[in-house]
Coordinates of N, CA and C in Angstrom, one line a residue:
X2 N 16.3 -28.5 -57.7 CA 15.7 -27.2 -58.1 C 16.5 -26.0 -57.6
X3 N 16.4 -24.7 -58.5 CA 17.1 -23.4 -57.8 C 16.4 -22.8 -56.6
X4 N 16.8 -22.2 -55.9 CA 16.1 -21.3 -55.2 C 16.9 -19.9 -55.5
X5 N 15.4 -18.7 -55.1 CA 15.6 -18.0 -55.4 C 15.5 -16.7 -54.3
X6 N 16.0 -15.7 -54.6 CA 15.5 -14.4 -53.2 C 15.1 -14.0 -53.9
X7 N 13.7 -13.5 -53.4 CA 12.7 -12.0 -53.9 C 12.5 -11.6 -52.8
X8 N 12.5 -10.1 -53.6 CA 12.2 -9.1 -52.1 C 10.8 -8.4 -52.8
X9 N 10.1 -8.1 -51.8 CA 8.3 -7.7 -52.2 C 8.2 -6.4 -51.5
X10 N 8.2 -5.4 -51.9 CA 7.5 -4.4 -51.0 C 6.5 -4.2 -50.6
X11 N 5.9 -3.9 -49.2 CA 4.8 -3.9 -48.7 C 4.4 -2.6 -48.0
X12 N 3.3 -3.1 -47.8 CA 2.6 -1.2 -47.4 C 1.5 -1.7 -46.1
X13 N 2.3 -1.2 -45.0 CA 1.7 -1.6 -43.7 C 2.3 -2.7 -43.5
X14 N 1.9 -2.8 -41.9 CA 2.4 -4.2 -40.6 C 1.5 -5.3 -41.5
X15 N 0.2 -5.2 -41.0 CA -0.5 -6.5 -41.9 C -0.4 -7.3 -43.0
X16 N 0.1 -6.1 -43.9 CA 0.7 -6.6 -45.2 C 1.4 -8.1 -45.2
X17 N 2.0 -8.2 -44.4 CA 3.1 -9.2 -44.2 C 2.0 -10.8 -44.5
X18 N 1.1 -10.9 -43.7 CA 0.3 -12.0 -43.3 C -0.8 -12.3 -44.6
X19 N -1.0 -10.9 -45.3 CA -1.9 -11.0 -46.2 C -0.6 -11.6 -47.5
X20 N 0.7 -11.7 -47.7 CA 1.2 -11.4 -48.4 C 1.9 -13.1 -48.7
X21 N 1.9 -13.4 -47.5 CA 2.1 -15.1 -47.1 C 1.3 -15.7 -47.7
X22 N 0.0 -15.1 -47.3 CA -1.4 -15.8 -47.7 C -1.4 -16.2 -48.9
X23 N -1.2 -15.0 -49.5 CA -1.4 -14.9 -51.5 C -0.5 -15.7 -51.4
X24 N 1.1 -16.0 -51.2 CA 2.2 -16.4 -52.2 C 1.5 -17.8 -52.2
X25 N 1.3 -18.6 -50.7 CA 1.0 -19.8 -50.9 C -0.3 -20.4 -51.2
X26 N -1.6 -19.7 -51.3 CA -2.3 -19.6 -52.3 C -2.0 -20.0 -54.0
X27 N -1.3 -18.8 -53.9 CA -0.5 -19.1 -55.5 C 0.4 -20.3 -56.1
X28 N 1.1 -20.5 -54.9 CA 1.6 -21.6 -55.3 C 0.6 -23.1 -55.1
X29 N -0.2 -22.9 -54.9 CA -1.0 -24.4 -54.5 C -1.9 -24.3 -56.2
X30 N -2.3 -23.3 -57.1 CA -2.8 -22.5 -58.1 C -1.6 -23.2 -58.9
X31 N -0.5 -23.2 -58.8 CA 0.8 -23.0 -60.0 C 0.9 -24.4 -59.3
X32 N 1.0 -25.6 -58.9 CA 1.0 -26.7 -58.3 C 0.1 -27.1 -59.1
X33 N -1.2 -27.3 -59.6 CA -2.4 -27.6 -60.2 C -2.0 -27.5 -61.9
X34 N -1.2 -26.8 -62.1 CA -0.7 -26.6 -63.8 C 0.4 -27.3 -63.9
X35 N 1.7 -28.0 -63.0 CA 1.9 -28.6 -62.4 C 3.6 -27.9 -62.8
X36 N 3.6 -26.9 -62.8 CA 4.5 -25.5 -62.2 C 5.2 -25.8 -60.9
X37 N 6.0 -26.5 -60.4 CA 6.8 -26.6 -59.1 C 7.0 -25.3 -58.5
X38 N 6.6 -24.9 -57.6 CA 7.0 -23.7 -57.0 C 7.0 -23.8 -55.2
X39 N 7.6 -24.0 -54.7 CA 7.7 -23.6 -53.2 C 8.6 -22.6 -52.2
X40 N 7.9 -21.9 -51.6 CA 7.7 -20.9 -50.9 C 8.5 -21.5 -49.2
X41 N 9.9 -20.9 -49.6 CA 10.6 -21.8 -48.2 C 10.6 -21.1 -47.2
X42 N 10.8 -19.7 -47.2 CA 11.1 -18.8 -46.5 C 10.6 -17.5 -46.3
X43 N 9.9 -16.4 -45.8 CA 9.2 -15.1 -46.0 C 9.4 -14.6 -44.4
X44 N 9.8 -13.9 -44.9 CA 10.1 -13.1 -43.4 C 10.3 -11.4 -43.9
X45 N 9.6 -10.7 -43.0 CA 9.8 -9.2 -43.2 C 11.1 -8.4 -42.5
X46 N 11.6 -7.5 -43.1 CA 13.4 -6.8 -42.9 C 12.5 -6.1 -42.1
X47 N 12.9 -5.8 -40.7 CA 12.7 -4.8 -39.6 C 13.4 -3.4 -40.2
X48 N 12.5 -2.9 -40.0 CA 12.7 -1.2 -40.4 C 12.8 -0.9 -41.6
X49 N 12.1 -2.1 -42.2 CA 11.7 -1.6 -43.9 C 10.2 -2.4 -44.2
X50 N 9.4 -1.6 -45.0 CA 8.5 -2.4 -45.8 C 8.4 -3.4 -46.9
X51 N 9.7 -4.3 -46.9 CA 9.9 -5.2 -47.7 C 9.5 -6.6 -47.2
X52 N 9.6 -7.7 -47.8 CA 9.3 -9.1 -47.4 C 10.6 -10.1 -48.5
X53 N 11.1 -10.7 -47.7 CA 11.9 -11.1 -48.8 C 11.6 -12.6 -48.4
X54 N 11.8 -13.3 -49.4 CA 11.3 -14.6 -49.5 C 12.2 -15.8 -49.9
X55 N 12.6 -16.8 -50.0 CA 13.4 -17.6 -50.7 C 12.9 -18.4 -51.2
X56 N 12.3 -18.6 -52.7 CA 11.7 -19.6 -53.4 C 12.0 -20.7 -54.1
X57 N 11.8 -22.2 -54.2 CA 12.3 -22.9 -54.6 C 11.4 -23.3 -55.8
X58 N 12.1 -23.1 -57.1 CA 11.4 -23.1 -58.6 C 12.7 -23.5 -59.9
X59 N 12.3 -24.2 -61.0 CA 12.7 -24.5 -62.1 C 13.4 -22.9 -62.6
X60 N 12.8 -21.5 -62.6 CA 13.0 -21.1 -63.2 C 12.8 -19.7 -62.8
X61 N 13.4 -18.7 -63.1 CA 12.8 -17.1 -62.6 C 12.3 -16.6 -62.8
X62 N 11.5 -16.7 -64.5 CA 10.2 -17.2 -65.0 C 8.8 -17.5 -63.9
X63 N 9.4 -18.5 -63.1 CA 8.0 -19.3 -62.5 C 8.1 -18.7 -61.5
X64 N 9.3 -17.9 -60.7 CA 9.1 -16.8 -59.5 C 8.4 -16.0 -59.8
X65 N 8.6 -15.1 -61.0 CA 8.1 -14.0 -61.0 C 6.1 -14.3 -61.6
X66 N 6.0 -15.5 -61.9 CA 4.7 -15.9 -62.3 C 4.2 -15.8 -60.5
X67 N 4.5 -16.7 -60.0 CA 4.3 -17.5 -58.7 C 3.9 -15.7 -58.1
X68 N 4.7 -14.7 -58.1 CA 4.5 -13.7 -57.5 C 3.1 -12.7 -57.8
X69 N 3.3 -12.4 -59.7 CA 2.3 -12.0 -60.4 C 1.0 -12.5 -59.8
X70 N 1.3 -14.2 -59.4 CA -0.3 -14.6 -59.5 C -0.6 -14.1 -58.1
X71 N 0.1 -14.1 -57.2 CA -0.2 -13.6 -55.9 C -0.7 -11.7 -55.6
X72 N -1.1 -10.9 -57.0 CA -1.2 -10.0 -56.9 C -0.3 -8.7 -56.1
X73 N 1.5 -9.3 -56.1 CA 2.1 -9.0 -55.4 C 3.4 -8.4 -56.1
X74 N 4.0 -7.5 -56.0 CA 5.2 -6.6 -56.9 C 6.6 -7.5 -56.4
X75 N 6.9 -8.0 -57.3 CA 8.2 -8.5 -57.3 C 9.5 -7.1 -57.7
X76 N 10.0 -7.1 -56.8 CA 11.2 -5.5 -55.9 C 12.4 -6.1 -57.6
X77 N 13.2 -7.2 -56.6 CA 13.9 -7.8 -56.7 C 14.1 -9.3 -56.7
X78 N 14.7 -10.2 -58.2 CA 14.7 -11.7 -58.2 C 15.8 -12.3 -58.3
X79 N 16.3 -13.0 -57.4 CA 17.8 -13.4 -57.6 C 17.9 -14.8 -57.6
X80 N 19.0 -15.2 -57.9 CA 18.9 -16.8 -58.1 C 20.2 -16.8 -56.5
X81 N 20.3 -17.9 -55.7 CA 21.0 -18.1 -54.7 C 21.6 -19.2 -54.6
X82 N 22.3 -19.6 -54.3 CA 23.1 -21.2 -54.0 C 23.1 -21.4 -53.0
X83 N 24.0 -22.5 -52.1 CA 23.6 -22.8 -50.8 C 25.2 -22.8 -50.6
X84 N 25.7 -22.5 -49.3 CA 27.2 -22.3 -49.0 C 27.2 -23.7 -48.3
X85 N 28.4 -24.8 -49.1 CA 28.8 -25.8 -48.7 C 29.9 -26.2 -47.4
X86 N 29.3 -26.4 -46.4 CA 29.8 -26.0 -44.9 C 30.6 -27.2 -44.7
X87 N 30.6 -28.1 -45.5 CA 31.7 -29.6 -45.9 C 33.0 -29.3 -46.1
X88 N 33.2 -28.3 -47.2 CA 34.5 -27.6 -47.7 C 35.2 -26.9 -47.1
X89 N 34.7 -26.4 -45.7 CA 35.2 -25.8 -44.7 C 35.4 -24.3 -44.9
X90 N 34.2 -23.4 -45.4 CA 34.2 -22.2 -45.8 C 33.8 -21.8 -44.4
X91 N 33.9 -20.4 -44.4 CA 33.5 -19.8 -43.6 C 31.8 -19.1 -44.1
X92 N 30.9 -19.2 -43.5 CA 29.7 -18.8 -43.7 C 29.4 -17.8 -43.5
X93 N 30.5 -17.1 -42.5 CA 29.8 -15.4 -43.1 C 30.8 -14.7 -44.2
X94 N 32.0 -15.3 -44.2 CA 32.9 -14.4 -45.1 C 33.2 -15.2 -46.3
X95 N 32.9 -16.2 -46.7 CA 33.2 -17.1 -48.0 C 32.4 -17.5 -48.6
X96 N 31.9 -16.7 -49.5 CA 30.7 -17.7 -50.8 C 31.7 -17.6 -51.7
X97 N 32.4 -18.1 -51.7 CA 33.4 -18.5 -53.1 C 32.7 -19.8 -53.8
X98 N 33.7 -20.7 -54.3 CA 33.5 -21.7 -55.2 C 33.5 -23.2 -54.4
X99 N 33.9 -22.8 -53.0 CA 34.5 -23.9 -51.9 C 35.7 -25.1 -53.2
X100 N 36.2 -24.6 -53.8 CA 37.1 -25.1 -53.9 C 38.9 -24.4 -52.9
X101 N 39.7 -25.3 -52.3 CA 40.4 -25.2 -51.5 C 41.6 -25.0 -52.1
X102 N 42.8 -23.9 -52.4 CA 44.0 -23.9 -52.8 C 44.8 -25.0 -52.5

């Protein structure tokens, strides 16, 4: 499956916990229609009101559902890969193709 980054804007500290709540709520909701959606990651950016999340879903479609259902504004939806640390990239400076000259 893809995963994805969304970032959520939030309004207030608490926001954060109530915002967890809904996504996985939502996805146990979108689990039941039997919509794959999981919620791997949510963590809030210090010194912003954002929440960004990494979701694992068929489609960006079913993020932005998975979000909708959680009564929650999707900012931003990105699709993400995973950096293959086998090929001998560098992980902070190489998201290339890990193919090697």
């Amino acid at each position: 499956m893809t995963c994805f980054l969304v970032e959520i804007p939030l309004s207030g500290r608490d926001g954060v916990d109530r915002a967890i709540r809904t996504l996985r709520t939502a996805q146990v909701r979108l689990s039941a229609s039997e919509r794959a959606t999981r919620l791997l990651i949510a963590e809030r950016i210090t010194g912003d009101d954002r929440l960004v999340c990494v979701i694992e879903a068929p489609t960006a479609d079913d993020v932005r559902d998975l979000v909708a259902l959680a009564f929650l504004p999707a900012e931003r939806v990105r699709e993400v890969s995973a950096v293959d640390l086998s090929a001998r990239q560098d992980p902070v400076g190489d998201l290339g193709s890990g193919i090697e000259p």
